[in-house]
mmCIF file of C-alpha atoms and ligand atoms in Angstrom:
data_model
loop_
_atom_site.group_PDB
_atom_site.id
_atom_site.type_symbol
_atom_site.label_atom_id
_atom_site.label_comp_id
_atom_site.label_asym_id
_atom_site.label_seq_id
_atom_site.Cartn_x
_atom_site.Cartn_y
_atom_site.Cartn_z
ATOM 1 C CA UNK A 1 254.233 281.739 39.544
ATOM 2 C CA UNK A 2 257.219 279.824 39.036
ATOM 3 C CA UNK A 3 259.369 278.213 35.993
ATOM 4 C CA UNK A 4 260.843 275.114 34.885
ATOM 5 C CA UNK A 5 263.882 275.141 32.760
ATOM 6 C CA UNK A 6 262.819 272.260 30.294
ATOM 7 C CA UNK A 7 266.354 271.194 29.757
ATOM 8 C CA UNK A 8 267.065 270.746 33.475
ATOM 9 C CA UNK A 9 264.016 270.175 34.666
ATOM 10 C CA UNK A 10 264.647 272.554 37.233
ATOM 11 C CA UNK A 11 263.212 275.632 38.498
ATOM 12 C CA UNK A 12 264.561 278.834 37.730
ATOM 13 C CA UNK A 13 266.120 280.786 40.193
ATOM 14 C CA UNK A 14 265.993 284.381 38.897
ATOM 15 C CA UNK A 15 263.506 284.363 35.450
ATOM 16 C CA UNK A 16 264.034 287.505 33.311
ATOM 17 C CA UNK A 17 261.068 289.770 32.479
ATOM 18 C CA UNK A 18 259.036 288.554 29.078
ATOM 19 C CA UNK A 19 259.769 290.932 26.472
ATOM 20 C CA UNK A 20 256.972 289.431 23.832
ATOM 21 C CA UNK A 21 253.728 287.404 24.984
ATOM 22 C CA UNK A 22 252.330 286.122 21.175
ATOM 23 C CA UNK A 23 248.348 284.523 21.586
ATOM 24 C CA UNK A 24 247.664 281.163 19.678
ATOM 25 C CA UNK A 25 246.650 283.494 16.630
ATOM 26 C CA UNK A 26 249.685 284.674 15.814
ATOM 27 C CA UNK A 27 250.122 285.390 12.549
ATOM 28 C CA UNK A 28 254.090 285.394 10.494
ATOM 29 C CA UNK A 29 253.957 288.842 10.876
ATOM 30 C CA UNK A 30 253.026 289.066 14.059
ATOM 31 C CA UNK A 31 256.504 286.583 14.633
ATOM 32 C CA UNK A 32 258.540 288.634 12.558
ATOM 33 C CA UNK A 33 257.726 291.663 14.646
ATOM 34 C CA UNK A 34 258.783 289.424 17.938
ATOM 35 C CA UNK A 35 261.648 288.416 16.999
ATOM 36 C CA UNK A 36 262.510 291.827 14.833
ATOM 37 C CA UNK A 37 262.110 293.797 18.256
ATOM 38 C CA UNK A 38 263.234 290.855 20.811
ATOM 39 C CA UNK A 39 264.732 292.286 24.050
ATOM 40 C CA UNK A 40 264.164 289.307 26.019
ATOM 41 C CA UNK A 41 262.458 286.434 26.129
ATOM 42 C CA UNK A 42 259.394 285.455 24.153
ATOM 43 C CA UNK A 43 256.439 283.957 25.603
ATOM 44 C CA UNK A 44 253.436 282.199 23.642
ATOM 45 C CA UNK A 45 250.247 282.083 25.361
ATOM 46 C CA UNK A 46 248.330 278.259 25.676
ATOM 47 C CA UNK A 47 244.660 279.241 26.703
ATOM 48 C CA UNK A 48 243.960 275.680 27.369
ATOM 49 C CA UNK A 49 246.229 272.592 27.252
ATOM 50 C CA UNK A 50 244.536 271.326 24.306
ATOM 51 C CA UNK A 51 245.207 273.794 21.739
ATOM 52 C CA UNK A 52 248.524 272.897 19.882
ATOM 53 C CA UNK A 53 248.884 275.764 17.974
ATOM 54 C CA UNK A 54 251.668 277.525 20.594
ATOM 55 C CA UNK A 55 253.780 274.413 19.467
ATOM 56 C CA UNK A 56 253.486 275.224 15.590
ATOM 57 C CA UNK A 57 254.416 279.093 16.589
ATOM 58 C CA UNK A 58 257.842 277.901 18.371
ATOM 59 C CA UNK A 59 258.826 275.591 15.731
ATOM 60 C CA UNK A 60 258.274 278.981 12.889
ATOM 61 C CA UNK A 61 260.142 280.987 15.410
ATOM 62 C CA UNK A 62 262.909 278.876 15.741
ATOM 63 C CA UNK A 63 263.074 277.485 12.343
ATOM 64 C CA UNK A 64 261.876 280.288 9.906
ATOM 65 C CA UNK A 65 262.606 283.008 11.468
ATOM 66 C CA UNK A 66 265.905 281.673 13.603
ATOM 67 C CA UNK A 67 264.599 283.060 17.143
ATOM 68 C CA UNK A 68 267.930 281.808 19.639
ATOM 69 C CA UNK A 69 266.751 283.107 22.920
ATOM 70 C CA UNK A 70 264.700 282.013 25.091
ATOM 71 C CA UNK A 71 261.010 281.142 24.627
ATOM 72 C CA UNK A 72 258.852 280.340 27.409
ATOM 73 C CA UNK A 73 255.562 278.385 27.847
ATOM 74 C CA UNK A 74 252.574 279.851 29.683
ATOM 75 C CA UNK A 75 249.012 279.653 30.404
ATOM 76 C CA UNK A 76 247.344 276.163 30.908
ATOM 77 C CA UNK A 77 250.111 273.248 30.097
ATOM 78 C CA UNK A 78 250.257 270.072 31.538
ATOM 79 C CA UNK A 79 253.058 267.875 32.843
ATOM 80 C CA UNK A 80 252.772 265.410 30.205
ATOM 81 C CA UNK A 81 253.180 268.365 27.834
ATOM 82 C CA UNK A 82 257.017 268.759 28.674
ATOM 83 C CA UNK A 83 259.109 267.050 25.884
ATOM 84 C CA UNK A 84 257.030 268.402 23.718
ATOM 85 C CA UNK A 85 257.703 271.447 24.463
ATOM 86 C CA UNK A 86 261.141 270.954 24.503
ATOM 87 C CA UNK A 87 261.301 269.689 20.814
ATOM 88 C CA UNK A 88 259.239 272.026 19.702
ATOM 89 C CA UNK A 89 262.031 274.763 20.778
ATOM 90 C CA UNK A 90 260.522 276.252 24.019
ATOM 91 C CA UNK A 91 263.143 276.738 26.926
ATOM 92 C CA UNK A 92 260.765 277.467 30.094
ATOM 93 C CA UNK A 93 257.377 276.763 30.931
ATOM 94 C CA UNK A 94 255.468 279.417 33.542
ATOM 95 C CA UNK A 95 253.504 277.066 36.076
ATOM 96 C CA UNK A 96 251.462 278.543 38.707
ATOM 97 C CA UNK A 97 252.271 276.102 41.819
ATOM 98 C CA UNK A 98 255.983 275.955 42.814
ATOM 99 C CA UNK A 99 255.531 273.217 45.100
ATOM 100 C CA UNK A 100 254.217 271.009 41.642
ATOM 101 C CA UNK A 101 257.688 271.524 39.578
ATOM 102 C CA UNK A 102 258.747 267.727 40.793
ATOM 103 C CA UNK A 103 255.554 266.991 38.841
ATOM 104 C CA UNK A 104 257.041 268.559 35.158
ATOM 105 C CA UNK A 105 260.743 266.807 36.694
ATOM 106 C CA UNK A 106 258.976 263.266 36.493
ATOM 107 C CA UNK A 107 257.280 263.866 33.450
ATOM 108 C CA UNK A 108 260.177 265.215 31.721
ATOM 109 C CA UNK A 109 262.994 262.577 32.674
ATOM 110 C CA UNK A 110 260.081 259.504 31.787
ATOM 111 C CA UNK A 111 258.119 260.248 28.877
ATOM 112 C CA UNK A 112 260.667 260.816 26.248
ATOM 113 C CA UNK A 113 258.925 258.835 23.095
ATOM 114 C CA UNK A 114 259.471 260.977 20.117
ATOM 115 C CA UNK A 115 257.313 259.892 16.948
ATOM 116 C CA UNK A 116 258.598 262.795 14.441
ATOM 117 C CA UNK A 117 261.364 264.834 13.811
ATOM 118 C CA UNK A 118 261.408 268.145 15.588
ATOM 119 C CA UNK A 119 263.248 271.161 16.107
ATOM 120 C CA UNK A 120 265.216 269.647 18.974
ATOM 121 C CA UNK A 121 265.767 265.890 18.938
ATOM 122 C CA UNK A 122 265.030 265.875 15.276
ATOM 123 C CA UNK A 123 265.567 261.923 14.798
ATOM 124 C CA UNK A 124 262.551 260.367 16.523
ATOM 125 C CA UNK A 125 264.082 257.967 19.320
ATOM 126 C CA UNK A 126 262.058 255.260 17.511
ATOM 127 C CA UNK A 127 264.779 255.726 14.465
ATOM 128 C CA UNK A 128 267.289 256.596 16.423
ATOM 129 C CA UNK A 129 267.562 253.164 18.572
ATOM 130 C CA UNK A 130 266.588 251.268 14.954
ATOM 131 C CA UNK A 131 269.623 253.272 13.202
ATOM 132 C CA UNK A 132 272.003 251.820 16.637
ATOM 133 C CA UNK A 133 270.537 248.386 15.859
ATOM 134 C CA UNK A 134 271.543 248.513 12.363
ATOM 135 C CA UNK A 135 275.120 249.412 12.974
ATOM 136 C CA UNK A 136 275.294 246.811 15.341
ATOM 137 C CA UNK A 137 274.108 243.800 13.208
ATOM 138 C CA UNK A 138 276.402 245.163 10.099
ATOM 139 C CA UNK A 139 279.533 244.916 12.574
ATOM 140 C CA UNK A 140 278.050 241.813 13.940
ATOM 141 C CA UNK A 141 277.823 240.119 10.207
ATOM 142 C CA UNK A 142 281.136 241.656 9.377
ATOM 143 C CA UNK A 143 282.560 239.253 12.141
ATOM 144 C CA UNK A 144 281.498 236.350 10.922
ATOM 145 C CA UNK A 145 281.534 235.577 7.002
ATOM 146 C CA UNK A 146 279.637 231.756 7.129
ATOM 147 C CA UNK A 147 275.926 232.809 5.922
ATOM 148 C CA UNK A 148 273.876 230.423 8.015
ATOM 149 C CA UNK A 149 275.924 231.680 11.258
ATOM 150 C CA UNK A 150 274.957 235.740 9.214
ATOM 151 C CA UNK A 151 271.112 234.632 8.708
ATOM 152 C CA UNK A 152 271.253 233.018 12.633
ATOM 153 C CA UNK A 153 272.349 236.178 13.622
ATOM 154 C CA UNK A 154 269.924 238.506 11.544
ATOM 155 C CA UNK A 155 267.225 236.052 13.280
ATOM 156 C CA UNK A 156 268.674 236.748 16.716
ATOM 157 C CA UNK A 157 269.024 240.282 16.178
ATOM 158 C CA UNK A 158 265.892 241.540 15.021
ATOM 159 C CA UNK A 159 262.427 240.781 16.592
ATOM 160 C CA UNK A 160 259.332 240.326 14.613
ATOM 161 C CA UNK A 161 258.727 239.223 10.862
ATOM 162 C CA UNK A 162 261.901 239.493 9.242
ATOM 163 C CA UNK A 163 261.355 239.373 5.216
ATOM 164 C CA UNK A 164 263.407 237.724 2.103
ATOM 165 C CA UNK A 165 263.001 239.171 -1.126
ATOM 166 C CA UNK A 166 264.027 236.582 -4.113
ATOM 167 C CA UNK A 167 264.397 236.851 -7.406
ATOM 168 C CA UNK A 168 266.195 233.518 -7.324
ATOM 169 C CA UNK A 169 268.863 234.493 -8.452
ATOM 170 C CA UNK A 170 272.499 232.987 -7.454
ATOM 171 C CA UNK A 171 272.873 235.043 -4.416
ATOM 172 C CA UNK A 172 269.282 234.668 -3.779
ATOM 173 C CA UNK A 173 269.495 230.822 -3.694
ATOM 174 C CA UNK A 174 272.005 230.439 -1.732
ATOM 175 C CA UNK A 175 271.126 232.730 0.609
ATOM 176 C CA UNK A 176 267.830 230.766 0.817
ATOM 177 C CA UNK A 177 269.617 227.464 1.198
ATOM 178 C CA UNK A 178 271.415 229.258 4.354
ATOM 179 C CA UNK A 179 267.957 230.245 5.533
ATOM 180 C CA UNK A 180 266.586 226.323 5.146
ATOM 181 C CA UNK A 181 269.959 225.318 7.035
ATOM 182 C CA UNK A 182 269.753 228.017 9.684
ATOM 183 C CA UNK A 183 266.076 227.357 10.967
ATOM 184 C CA UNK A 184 265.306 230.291 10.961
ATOM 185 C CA UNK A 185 261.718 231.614 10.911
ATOM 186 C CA UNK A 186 261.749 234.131 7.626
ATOM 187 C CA UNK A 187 258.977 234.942 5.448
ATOM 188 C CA UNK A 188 260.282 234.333 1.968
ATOM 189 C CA UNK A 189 258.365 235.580 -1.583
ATOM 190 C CA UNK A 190 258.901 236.864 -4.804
ATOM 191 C CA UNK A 191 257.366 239.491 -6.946
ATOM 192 C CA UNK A 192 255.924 237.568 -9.485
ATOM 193 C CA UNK A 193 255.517 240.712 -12.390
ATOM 194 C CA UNK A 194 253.330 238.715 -14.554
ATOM 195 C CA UNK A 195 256.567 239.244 -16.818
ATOM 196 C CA UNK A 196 258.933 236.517 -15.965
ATOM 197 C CA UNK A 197 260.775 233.462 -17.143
ATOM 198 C CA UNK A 198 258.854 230.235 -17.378
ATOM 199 C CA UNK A 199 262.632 228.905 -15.992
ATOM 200 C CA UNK A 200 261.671 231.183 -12.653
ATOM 201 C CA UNK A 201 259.064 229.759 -11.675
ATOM 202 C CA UNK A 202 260.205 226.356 -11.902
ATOM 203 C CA UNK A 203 262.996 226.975 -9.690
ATOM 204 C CA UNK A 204 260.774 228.321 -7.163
ATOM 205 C CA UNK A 205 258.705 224.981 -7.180
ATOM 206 C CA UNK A 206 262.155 222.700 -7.536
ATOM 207 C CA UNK A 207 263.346 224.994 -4.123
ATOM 208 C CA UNK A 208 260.255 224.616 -2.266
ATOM 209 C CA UNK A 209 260.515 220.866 -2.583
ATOM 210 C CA UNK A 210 264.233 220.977 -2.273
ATOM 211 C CA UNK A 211 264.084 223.298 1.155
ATOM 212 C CA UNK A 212 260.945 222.670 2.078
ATOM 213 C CA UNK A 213 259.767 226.122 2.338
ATOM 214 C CA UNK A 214 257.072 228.068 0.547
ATOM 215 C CA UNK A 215 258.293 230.638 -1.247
ATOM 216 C CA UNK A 216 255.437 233.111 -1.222
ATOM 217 C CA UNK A 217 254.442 234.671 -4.705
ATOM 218 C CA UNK A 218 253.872 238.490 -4.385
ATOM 219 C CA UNK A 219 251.581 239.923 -7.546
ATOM 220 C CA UNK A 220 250.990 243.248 -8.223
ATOM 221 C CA UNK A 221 247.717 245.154 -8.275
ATOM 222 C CA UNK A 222 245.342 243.396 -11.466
ATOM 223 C CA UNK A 223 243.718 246.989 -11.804
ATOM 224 C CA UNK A 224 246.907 248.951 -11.918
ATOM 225 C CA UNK A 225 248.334 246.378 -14.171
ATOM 226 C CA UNK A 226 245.283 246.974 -16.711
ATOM 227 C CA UNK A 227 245.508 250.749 -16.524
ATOM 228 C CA UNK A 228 249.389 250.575 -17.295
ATOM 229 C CA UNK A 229 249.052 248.250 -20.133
ATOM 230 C CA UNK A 230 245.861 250.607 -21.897
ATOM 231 C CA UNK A 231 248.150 253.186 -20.979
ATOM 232 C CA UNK A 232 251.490 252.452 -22.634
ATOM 233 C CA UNK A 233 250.743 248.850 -24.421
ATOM 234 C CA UNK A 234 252.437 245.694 -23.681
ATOM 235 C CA UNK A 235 255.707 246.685 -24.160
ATOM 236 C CA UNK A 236 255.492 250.070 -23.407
ATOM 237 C CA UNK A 237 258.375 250.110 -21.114
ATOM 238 C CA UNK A 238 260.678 249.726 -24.031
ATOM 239 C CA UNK A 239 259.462 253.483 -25.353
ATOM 240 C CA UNK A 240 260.818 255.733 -22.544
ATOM 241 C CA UNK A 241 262.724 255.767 -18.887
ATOM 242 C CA UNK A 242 259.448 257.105 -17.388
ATOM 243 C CA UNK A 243 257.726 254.363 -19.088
ATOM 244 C CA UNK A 244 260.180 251.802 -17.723
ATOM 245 C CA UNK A 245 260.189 253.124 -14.248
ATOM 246 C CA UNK A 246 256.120 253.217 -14.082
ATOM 247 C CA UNK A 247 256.283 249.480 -14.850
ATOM 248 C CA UNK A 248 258.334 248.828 -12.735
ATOM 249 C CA UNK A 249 256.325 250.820 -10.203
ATOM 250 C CA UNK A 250 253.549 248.994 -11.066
ATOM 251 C CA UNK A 251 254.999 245.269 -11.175
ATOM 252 C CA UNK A 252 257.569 245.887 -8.811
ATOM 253 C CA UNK A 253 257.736 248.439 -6.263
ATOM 254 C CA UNK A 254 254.340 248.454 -5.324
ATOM 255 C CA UNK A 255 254.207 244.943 -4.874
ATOM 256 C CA UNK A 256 257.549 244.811 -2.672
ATOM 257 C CA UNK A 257 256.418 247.599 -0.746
ATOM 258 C CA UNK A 258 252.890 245.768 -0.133
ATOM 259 C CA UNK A 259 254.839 242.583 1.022
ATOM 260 C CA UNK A 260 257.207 244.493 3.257
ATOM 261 C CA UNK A 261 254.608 245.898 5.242
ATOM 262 C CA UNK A 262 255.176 245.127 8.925
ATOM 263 C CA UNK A 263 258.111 243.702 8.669
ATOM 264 C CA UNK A 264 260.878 244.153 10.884
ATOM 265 C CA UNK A 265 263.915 242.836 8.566
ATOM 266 C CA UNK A 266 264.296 242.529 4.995
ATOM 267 C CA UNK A 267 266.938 240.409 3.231
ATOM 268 C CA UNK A 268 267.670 241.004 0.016
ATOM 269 C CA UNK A 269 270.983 239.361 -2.473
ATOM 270 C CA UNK A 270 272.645 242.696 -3.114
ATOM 271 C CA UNK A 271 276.500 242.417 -3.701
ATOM 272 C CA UNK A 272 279.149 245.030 -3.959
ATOM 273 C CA UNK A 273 280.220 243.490 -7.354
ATOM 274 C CA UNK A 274 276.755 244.103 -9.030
ATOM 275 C CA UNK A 275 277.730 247.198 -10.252
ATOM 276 C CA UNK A 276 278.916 250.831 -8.615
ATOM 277 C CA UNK A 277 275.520 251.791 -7.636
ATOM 278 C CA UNK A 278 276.099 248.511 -5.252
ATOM 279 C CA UNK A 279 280.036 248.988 -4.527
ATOM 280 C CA UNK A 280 279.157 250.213 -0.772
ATOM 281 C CA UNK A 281 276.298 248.368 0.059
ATOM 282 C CA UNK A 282 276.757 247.593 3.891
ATOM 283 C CA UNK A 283 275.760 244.330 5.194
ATOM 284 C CA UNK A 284 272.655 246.025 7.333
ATOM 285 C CA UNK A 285 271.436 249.110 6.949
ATOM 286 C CA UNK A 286 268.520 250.782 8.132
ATOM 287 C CA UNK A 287 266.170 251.624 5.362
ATOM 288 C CA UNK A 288 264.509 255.024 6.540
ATOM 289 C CA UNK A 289 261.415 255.141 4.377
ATOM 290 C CA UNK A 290 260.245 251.521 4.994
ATOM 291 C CA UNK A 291 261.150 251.819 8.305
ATOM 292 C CA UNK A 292 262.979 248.446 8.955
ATOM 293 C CA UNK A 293 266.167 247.135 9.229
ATOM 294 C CA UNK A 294 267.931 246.154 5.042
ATOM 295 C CA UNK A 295 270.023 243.254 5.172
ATOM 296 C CA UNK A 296 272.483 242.303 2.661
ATOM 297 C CA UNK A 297 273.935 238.964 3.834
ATOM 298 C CA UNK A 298 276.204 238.592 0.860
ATOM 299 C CA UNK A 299 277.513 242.133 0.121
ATOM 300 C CA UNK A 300 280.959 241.767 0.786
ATOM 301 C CA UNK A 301 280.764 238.156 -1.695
ATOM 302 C CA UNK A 302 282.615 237.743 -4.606
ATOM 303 C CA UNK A 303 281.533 236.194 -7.382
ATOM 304 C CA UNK A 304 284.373 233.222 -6.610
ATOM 305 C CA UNK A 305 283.038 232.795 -3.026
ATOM 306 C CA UNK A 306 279.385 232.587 -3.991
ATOM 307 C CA UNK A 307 279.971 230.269 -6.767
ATOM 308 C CA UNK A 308 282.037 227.474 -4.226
ATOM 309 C CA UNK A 309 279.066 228.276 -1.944
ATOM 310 C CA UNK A 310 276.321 226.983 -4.433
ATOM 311 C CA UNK A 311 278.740 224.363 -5.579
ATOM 312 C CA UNK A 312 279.739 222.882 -2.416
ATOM 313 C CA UNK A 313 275.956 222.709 -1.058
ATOM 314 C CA UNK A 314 274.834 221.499 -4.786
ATOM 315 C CA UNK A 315 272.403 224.566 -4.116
ATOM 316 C CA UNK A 316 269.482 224.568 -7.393
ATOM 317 C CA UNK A 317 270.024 227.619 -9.952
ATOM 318 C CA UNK A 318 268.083 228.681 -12.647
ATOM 319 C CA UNK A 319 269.267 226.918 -15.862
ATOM 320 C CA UNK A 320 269.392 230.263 -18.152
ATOM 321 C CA UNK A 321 272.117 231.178 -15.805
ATOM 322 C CA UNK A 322 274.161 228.671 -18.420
ATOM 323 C CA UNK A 323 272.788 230.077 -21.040
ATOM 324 C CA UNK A 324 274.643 233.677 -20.509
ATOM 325 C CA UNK A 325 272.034 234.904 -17.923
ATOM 326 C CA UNK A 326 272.937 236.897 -15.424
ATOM 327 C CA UNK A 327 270.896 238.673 -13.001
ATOM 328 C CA UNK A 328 267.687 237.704 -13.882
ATOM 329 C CA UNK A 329 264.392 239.601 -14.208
ATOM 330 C CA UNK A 330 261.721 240.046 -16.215
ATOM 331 C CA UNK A 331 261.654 238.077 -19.724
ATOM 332 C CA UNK A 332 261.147 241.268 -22.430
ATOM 333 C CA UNK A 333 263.673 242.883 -20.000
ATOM 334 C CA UNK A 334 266.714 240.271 -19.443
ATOM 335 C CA UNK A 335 268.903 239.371 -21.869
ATOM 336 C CA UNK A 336 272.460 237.450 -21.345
ATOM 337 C CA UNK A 337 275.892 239.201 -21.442
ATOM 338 C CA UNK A 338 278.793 238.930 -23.007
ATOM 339 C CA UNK A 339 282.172 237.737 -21.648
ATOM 340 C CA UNK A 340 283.643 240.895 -19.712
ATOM 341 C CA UNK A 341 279.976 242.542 -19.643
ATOM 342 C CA UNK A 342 278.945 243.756 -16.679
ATOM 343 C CA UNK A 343 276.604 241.303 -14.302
ATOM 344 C CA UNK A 344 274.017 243.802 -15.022
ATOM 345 C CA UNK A 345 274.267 244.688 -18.679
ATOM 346 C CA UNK A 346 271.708 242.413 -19.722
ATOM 347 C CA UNK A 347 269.086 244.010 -17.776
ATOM 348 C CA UNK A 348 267.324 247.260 -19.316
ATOM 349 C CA UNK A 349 270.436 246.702 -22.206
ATOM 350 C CA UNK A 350 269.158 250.163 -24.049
ATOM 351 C CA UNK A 351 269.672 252.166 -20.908
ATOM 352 C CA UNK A 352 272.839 253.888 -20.457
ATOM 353 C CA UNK A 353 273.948 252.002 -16.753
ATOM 354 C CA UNK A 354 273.670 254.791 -14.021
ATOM 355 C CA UNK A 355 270.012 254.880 -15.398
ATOM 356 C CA UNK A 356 268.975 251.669 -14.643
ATOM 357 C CA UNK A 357 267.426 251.258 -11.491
ATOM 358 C CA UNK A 358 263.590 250.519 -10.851
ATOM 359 C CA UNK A 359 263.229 252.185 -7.201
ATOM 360 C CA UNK A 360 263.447 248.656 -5.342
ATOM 361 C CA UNK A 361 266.571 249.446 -3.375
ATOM 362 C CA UNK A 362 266.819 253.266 -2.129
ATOM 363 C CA UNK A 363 268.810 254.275 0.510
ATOM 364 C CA UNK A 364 268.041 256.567 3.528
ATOM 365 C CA UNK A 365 268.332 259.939 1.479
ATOM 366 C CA UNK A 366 265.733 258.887 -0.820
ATOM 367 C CA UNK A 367 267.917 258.508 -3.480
ATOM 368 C CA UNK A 368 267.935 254.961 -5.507
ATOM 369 C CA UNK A 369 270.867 252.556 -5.668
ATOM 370 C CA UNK A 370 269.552 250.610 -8.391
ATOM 371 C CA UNK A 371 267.236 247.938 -9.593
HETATM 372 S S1 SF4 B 1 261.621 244.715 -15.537
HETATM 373 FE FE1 SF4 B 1 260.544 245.288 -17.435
HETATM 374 S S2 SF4 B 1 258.626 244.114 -17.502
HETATM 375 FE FE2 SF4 B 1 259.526 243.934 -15.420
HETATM 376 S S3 SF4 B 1 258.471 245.470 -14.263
HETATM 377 FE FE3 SF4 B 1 260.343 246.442 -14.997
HETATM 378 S S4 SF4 B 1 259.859 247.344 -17.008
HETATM 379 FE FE4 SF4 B 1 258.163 245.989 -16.427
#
């Protein structure tokens, strides 16, 4: 018998005596006790190398019941088995043949894919390298403040289907007529809520012909949509916050989520200026839930900068945007604002501000940033 430090991947010279050896049917308190008693090192027993419950017993020693030293592996484990191991909190793992430890080495310094957080390594590597690869496109964008050079470099960064979400808005347009000028392959839609402004719509046809790309129209589910509305009514939305939201839900975060779905990037026309919710919205970000990389192309715009942009490039806008509108969304819920109103007051206008947000932009703790 021999054993390989997991960590090092090499053997150990002088192993101390197991104090505790727990079986696969360990119960809590059988743990407890372990740990309660510990005068050395704890070993859990694998009876064969497919049964995976030692690796639920090390993560509950280490995690609920804050075992520190050392906990070994033994009974029938496999090279391949070693990082796993590892992140599930063992320290050692008992192997019968000393001559087959370069075996665990090469195993251990080349498979080192994590898929889910653990007790060691907690950030999959998968996240991890995505997280890097965020950081690094924000600082590139940051460098360079012309948007078709930002969307060129978005393109160049990120493999796969990058997505643009667009409510046609200002920032949406011109962001789009950046896209059209940049060449860049991105899959472009909106969520068409079944709610919005007859003006909408024909600015998506007057920008497909004017760009010459299809703006893709993203609906939400006809069932759901039915349910909601025998539910609450036709304007039930207006009654309550949770009525609001599961609209929203329904018509809008659903939908977005649906449309999202494989996508490596996703562009959206957040600015800084929108409101505080927005004030630190980085230029890329990666969005933990959905799992791909945010981009906000024109976060750090002002509203001075954006307006020259769509001037100078006689870039297509939405004409309620003359009438007092805004930011733009769904008809019942849209209304325009006032001079020295917020961009954002006339959306949701009988919610207090911090309250209006309909889950489409949440940030890595879970926690929304607004609609
Ligand atoms: S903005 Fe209004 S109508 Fe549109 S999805 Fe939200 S609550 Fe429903």
């Amino acid at each position: 018998m021999a054993l390989v430090d997991l960590a090092t991947a090499a053997l150990v010279a002088d192993p101390e005596e197991v104090a505790t050896v727990l079986e696969p049917t360990a119960d809590d308190g059988a743990l407890a006790a372990a740990v309660g008693g510990n005068a050395g090192p704890i070993a859990i027993s694998f009876p064969t190398f497919a049964d995976g419950r030692g690796f639920s017993l090390a993560r509950l020693l280490r995690e609920r019941h804050g075992f520190k030293g050392e906990l070994r592996a033994i009974g029938h484990l496999i090279p391949d088995q070693g990082q796993f191991l590892l992140r599930s909190g063992f320290d050692t793992v008992e192997i019968a043949d000393p001559d087959t430890a370069h075996v665990w080495k090469f195993s251990l310094e080349r498979i080192g894919r994590n898929y889910q957080p653990a007790v060691r390594n907690g950030l999959p590597q998968r996240w991890d390298a995505s997280r890097k690869a965020a950081h690094t496109l924000n600082e590139a964008l940051g460098a360079n403040d012309d948007l078709v050079s930002r969307i060129k470099a978005i393109r160049s960064h990120i493999e796969g289907r990058i997505a643009f979400s667009t409510s046609l808005g200002l920032e949406d347009q011109a962001i789009l007529h950046a896209i059209a000028n940049s060449g860049a392959d991105i899959d472009v839609f909106t969520l068409d809520t079944g709610r919005l402004f007859p003006e909408v719509l024909e600015i998506v046809e007057l920008s497909e012909l004017r760009f010459r790309i299809r703006i893709r129209l993203v609906a939400p589910d006809a069932a759901e949509v039915e349910d909601l509305v025998a539910r609450d009514g036709v304007f039930g939305f207006r009654q309550s916050i949770d009525n609001r939201k599961a609209c929203c839900e329904v018509r809008k975060v659903r939908p977005l989520n649906r449309a999202l779905q494989g996508a490596q990037g996703w562009i959206t026309g957040l600015r800084r200026e929108h409101s505080n919710a927005r004030a630190e919205a980085p230029l890329a970000e990666w969005d933990q839930d959905r799992g791909l990389i945010k981009m906000n192309p024109v976060a750090d715009w002002g509203t001075d900068t954006l307006m020259d942009y769509i001037a100078a490039n006689n870039v297509p806008v939405n004409p309620l945007h003359a009438r007092g509108f805004v930011s733009i969304g769904c008809a019942p819920c849209t209304r325009a604002v006032q001079p020295g109103e917020s961009p954002r007051a006339g959306r949701w206008w009988w919610e207090s501000e911090e309250k209006k947000e309909c889950g489409l932009h949440v940030n890595e703790n879970g926690k929304e940033k607004a609609a």
